[in-house]
Short mmCIF file of C-alpha atoms and ligand atoms in Angstrom, two decimals:
data_model
loop_
_atom_site.label_atom_id
_atom_site.label_comp_id
_atom_site.label_asym_id
_atom_site.label_seq_id
_atom_site.Cartn_x
_atom_site.Cartn_y
_atom_site.Cartn_z
CA MET G 1 100.86 128.16 104.59
CA ALA G 2 100.89 125.10 102.37
CA PRO G 3 97.97 124.59 99.91
CA ILE G 4 95.45 121.82 100.69
CA ALA G 5 96.52 119.65 97.75
CA ASN G 6 100.01 118.64 96.60
CA THR G 7 101.78 120.63 93.91
CA GLU G 8 104.75 119.63 91.75
CA ASP G 9 107.08 121.31 94.27
CA ARG G 10 105.67 120.50 97.69
CA TYR G 11 103.30 118.38 99.76
CA GLY G 12 99.88 119.88 100.56
CA LEU G 13 98.28 120.18 104.00
CA VAL G 14 96.31 116.95 103.79
CA ALA G 15 99.41 114.91 102.88
CA ILE G 16 101.39 116.68 105.63
CA VAL G 17 98.81 115.93 108.33
CA LEU G 18 98.57 112.32 107.15
CA HIS G 19 102.38 111.95 107.06
CA TRP G 20 103.06 113.34 110.55
CA SER G 21 100.11 111.71 112.31
CA MET G 22 101.20 108.41 110.79
CA ALA G 23 104.85 109.01 111.74
CA LEU G 24 103.83 109.61 115.36
CA LEU G 25 101.64 106.52 115.38
CA MET G 26 104.17 104.17 113.75
CA ILE G 27 107.07 105.27 115.96
CA GLY G 28 104.88 105.13 119.08
CA LEU G 29 103.49 101.71 118.17
CA ALA G 30 106.95 100.28 117.45
CA ALA G 31 108.33 101.60 120.76
CA LEU G 32 105.30 100.36 122.69
CA GLY G 33 105.42 97.04 120.81
CA PHE G 34 109.05 96.27 121.68
CA TYR G 35 108.54 97.44 125.26
CA MET G 36 105.41 95.41 125.96
CA ALA G 37 106.64 92.27 124.18
CA ALA G 38 109.64 92.23 126.54
CA LEU G 39 107.46 92.38 129.68
CA PRO G 40 107.06 89.06 131.52
CA ASP G 41 103.73 87.19 131.11
CA ALA G 42 102.93 87.67 134.82
CA GLY G 43 99.74 85.97 136.00
CA PHE G 44 98.31 88.73 138.22
CA ASP G 45 99.94 91.71 136.58
CA THR G 46 97.60 93.07 133.92
CA LYS G 47 100.06 95.71 132.67
CA LYS G 48 101.19 93.69 129.65
CA ILE G 49 97.64 92.78 128.63
CA THR G 50 96.47 96.38 129.00
CA LEU G 51 99.34 97.69 126.88
CA ILE G 52 98.70 95.05 124.21
CA LEU G 53 95.04 96.14 124.07
CA TYR G 54 96.06 99.78 123.53
CA HIS G 55 98.64 98.67 120.96
CA LYS G 56 95.97 96.80 118.98
CA GLU G 57 93.44 99.64 118.99
CA PHE G 58 95.99 102.25 117.93
CA GLY G 59 97.43 99.77 115.43
CA LEU G 60 94.01 99.59 113.80
CA LEU G 61 93.77 103.37 113.84
CA ALA G 62 97.06 103.36 111.90
CA PHE G 63 95.42 101.06 109.36
CA VAL G 64 92.46 103.43 108.92
CA ILE G 65 94.81 106.40 108.41
CA PHE G 66 96.84 104.29 105.98
CA ALA G 67 93.71 103.62 103.88
CA LEU G 68 92.95 107.37 103.77
CA ARG G 69 96.57 108.13 102.96
CA LEU G 70 96.76 105.61 100.14
CA GLY G 71 93.55 107.02 98.65
CA TRP G 72 94.97 110.55 98.83
CA ARG G 73 98.35 109.45 97.48
CA VAL G 74 97.00 107.84 94.31
CA THR G 75 94.69 110.75 93.47
CA GLN G 76 97.28 113.52 94.00
CA VAL G 77 100.31 114.65 92.02
CA LEU G 78 103.50 113.34 93.58
CA PRO G 79 105.89 116.24 94.26
CA LYS G 80 109.19 115.89 92.43
CA LEU G 81 112.22 115.17 94.59
CA VAL G 82 114.55 118.14 95.10
CA GLU G 83 116.77 118.89 92.11
CA HIS G 84 120.38 117.75 91.58
CA LEU G 85 119.91 114.48 93.45
CA PRO G 86 122.17 111.64 92.25
CA GLU G 87 120.13 108.92 90.60
CA TRP G 88 120.86 106.31 93.27
CA GLN G 89 119.45 108.64 95.93
CA MET G 90 116.26 109.17 93.91
CA VAL G 91 115.82 105.43 93.59
CA ALA G 92 116.66 104.88 97.29
CA ALA G 93 114.20 107.58 98.45
CA ARG G 94 111.32 106.24 96.36
CA PHE G 95 112.18 102.68 97.37
CA VAL G 96 112.06 103.54 101.10
CA HIS G 97 108.71 105.34 100.59
CA LEU G 98 107.35 102.28 98.82
CA CYS G 99 108.55 100.02 101.65
CA PHE G 100 106.79 102.30 104.15
CA TYR G 101 103.51 101.87 102.28
CA GLY G 102 104.07 98.11 102.42
CA LEU G 103 104.75 98.28 106.16
CA MET G 104 101.77 100.54 106.91
CA PHE G 105 99.67 97.73 105.42
CA ALA G 106 101.60 94.66 106.61
CA MET G 107 102.14 95.65 110.27
CA PRO G 108 98.44 96.01 111.13
CA MET G 109 97.57 92.99 108.94
CA THR G 110 100.01 90.61 110.64
CA GLY G 111 98.87 92.01 114.03
CA TRP G 112 95.24 91.30 113.19
CA LEU G 113 96.01 87.82 111.80
CA MET G 114 98.16 87.07 114.88
CA SER G 115 95.25 87.95 117.16
CA SER G 116 92.83 85.84 115.12
CA ALA G 117 95.21 82.87 115.24
CA ALA G 118 95.47 83.35 119.03
CA GLY G 119 91.68 83.25 119.25
CA ILE G 120 91.50 86.81 120.65
CA PRO G 121 89.26 89.01 118.48
CA VAL G 122 90.33 92.62 117.88
CA SER G 123 88.00 95.47 118.85
CA PHE G 124 88.22 98.99 117.46
CA PHE G 125 87.91 101.30 120.50
CA GLY G 126 84.88 99.28 121.64
CA LEU G 127 82.90 100.40 118.58
CA PHE G 128 82.97 97.09 116.73
CA THR G 129 84.89 93.84 116.62
CA LEU G 130 86.83 92.83 113.52
CA PRO G 131 85.98 89.54 111.81
CA ASP G 132 88.54 86.74 112.14
CA PHE G 133 89.73 85.61 108.71
CA ILE G 134 91.57 82.60 110.13
CA HIS G 135 90.68 80.16 112.92
CA ARG G 136 92.63 79.60 116.10
CA ASN G 137 95.91 77.97 115.16
CA ASP G 138 99.03 77.86 117.35
CA HIS G 139 101.40 77.28 114.45
CA LEU G 140 100.09 80.31 112.50
CA PHE G 141 100.12 82.37 115.70
CA GLY G 142 103.86 81.69 116.09
CA LEU G 143 104.43 82.51 112.44
CA PHE G 144 102.60 85.86 112.53
CA ILE G 145 104.25 86.91 115.79
CA GLU G 146 107.66 86.33 114.15
CA LEU G 147 106.62 88.14 110.98
CA HIS G 148 105.25 91.08 112.96
CA LYS G 149 108.50 91.29 114.91
CA TRP G 150 110.77 91.19 111.83
CA LEU G 151 108.63 93.77 110.07
CA GLY G 152 109.12 95.87 113.22
CA TYR G 153 112.91 95.59 112.85
CA ALA G 154 112.63 96.53 109.17
CA LEU G 155 110.55 99.57 110.15
CA VAL G 156 113.23 100.76 112.61
CA LEU G 157 115.96 100.29 110.02
CA LEU G 158 114.10 102.16 107.27
CA LEU G 159 113.17 104.90 109.73
CA ALA G 160 116.83 105.45 110.55
CA VAL G 161 117.63 105.79 106.82
CA HIS G 162 114.58 108.01 106.15
CA MET G 163 115.09 110.32 109.15
CA GLY G 164 118.83 110.45 108.58
CA ALA G 165 118.32 111.45 104.95
CA ALA G 166 115.70 114.10 105.84
CA LEU G 167 117.97 115.66 108.50
CA ARG G 168 121.04 115.50 106.28
CA HIS G 169 119.22 117.38 103.52
CA HIS G 170 118.04 119.97 105.99
CA ILE G 171 121.26 120.51 107.92
CA VAL G 172 124.06 119.63 105.52
CA PHE G 173 122.63 120.43 102.06
CA LYS G 174 120.22 123.10 103.36
CA ASP G 175 117.69 122.25 100.63
CA ASP G 176 113.86 122.16 100.77
CA THR G 177 113.38 118.42 101.35
CA LEU G 178 112.11 118.73 104.93
CA ARG G 179 110.40 122.10 104.44
CA ARG G 180 108.25 120.59 101.67
CA MET G 181 106.77 118.23 104.23
CA LEU G 182 106.08 121.05 106.74
CA PRO G 183 103.10 123.45 106.73
C1 HEM R 201 110.53 111.81 112.40
C2 HEM R 201 110.47 111.01 111.39
C3 HEM R 201 110.26 111.39 109.95
C4 HEM R 201 110.81 112.42 109.22
C5 HEM R 201 111.80 113.47 109.68
C6 HEM R 201 110.25 112.32 107.87
C7 HEM R 201 110.50 113.20 106.83
C8 HEM R 201 110.00 113.11 105.56
C9 HEM R 201 110.23 114.05 104.48
C10 HEM R 201 111.08 115.29 104.58
C11 HEM R 201 109.58 113.62 103.37
C12 HEM R 201 109.56 114.27 102.00
C13 HEM R 201 110.58 113.62 101.12
C14 HEM R 201 110.52 114.14 99.70
O1 HEM R 201 109.61 113.75 98.95
O2 HEM R 201 111.38 114.93 99.31
C15 HEM R 201 108.94 112.37 103.75
C16 HEM R 201 108.17 111.61 102.88
C17 HEM R 201 107.61 110.40 103.22
N1 HEM R 201 107.64 109.80 104.47
FE1 HEM R 201 108.53 110.53 106.15
N2 HEM R 201 109.43 111.23 107.82
C18 HEM R 201 109.40 110.65 109.07
C19 HEM R 201 108.70 109.53 109.44
C20 HEM R 201 108.03 108.71 108.57
C21 HEM R 201 107.40 107.46 108.93
C22 HEM R 201 107.35 106.83 110.32
C23 HEM R 201 106.87 106.95 107.80
C24 HEM R 201 106.16 105.63 107.67
C25 HEM R 201 104.94 105.50 107.71
C26 HEM R 201 107.13 107.87 106.72
C27 HEM R 201 106.74 107.71 105.39
C28 HEM R 201 106.96 108.59 104.37
C29 HEM R 201 106.51 108.41 103.00
C30 HEM R 201 105.77 107.19 102.47
C31 HEM R 201 106.91 109.54 102.30
C32 HEM R 201 106.68 109.84 100.80
C33 HEM R 201 105.45 110.66 100.66
C34 HEM R 201 104.30 109.79 100.36
O3 HEM R 201 104.35 109.13 99.31
O4 HEM R 201 103.33 109.74 101.15
N3 HEM R 201 107.85 108.94 107.21
N4 HEM R 201 109.19 112.09 105.07
C1 HEM R 202 101.43 100.13 112.31
C2 HEM R 202 101.01 99.31 113.17
C3 HEM R 202 101.85 98.47 114.10
C4 HEM R 202 103.19 98.53 114.43
C5 HEM R 202 104.24 99.51 113.93
C6 HEM R 202 103.44 97.45 115.38
C7 HEM R 202 104.68 97.14 115.94
C8 HEM R 202 104.91 96.13 116.86
C9 HEM R 202 106.21 95.77 117.40
C10 HEM R 202 107.52 96.42 117.00
C11 HEM R 202 106.02 94.76 118.28
C12 HEM R 202 107.10 94.02 119.11
C13 HEM R 202 107.42 92.70 118.45
C14 HEM R 202 108.27 91.79 119.32
O1 HEM R 202 109.30 92.24 119.85
O2 HEM R 202 107.88 90.62 119.45
C15 HEM R 202 104.61 94.46 118.32
C16 HEM R 202 104.01 93.48 119.10
C17 HEM R 202 102.68 93.13 119.04
N1 HEM R 202 101.73 93.67 118.18
FE1 HEM R 202 102.01 95.22 116.90
N2 HEM R 202 102.27 96.76 115.60
C18 HEM R 202 101.27 97.35 114.84
C19 HEM R 202 99.94 96.98 114.74
C20 HEM R 202 99.37 95.94 115.45
C21 HEM R 202 97.98 95.52 115.35
C22 HEM R 202 96.92 96.16 114.45
C23 HEM R 202 97.83 94.46 116.21
C24 HEM R 202 96.60 93.60 116.49
C25 HEM R 202 95.41 93.87 116.09
C26 HEM R 202 99.10 94.21 116.85
C27 HEM R 202 99.33 93.23 117.78
C28 HEM R 202 100.52 93.02 118.43
C29 HEM R 202 100.69 92.06 119.51
C30 HEM R 202 99.60 91.15 120.09
C31 HEM R 202 102.04 92.13 119.90
C32 HEM R 202 102.73 91.35 121.04
C33 HEM R 202 103.41 90.14 120.56
C34 HEM R 202 104.17 89.51 121.72
O3 HEM R 202 103.62 89.42 122.82
O4 HEM R 202 105.31 89.12 121.50
N3 HEM R 202 100.03 95.12 116.36
N4 HEM R 202 103.95 95.31 117.42
#
């Protein structure tokens, strides 16, 4: 069993739970996002609206987990990458991780701003409603929808690289890269 905290050689339990719950959420939200955005805006069919509501609530949950994760990340040792990695792969791995932190922040943020600009406040599982930092504005709404979409494409692209690299290390190189992120 992994220790609670990170060590130089592996991720600890807290980081592992945060990583995999976030992975599930981000992949689920991206799939749901692309699916629901492609549904027609039918007048009497509430399916699209219902899915968007779920997407927003779980999107905010992702933001909460991101805040916890960032806090944990900056107070923990960062495990070293596996040995004998060419330098460009070290740089690429750390760069993708950094981009993920950016996306975990920017995806919920642009979603929230998009909703504010549309004049539809965001509630967090009915517990409270988020403040709107910007007023209703059709131009900004269009801008944030586009941004949110392109960040979604970037997420899919980086995921392919990240998952591909993790599987390649596990299957081809048979090193500990994936095992270090497992309990
Ligand atoms: C099924 C999909 C995924 C697999 C197989 C996977 C696998 C891994 C592995 C093996 C590591 C450890 C790499 C190392 O340090 O040697 C890792 C780290 C990391 N992964 Fe993933 N991952 C997945 C999805 C995601 C998603 C969706 C995100 C985006 C939120 C993400 C963000 C990160 C970050 C940021 C790190 C670096 C550790 C940290 O600083 O928190 N991963 N991942
Ligand atoms: C990590 C969190 C999130 C991810 C990965 C994500 C991902 C996506 C993706 C991929 C789309 C489809 C974009 C398109 O094809 O136009 C989408 C749409 C959307 N997202 Fe998110 N999202 C997240 C968080 C949020 C949050 C927090 C909100 C609002 C509070 C939000 C509101 C929306 C809305 C309203 C749409 C529909 C836009 C349309 O009808 O075209 N998202 N999201």
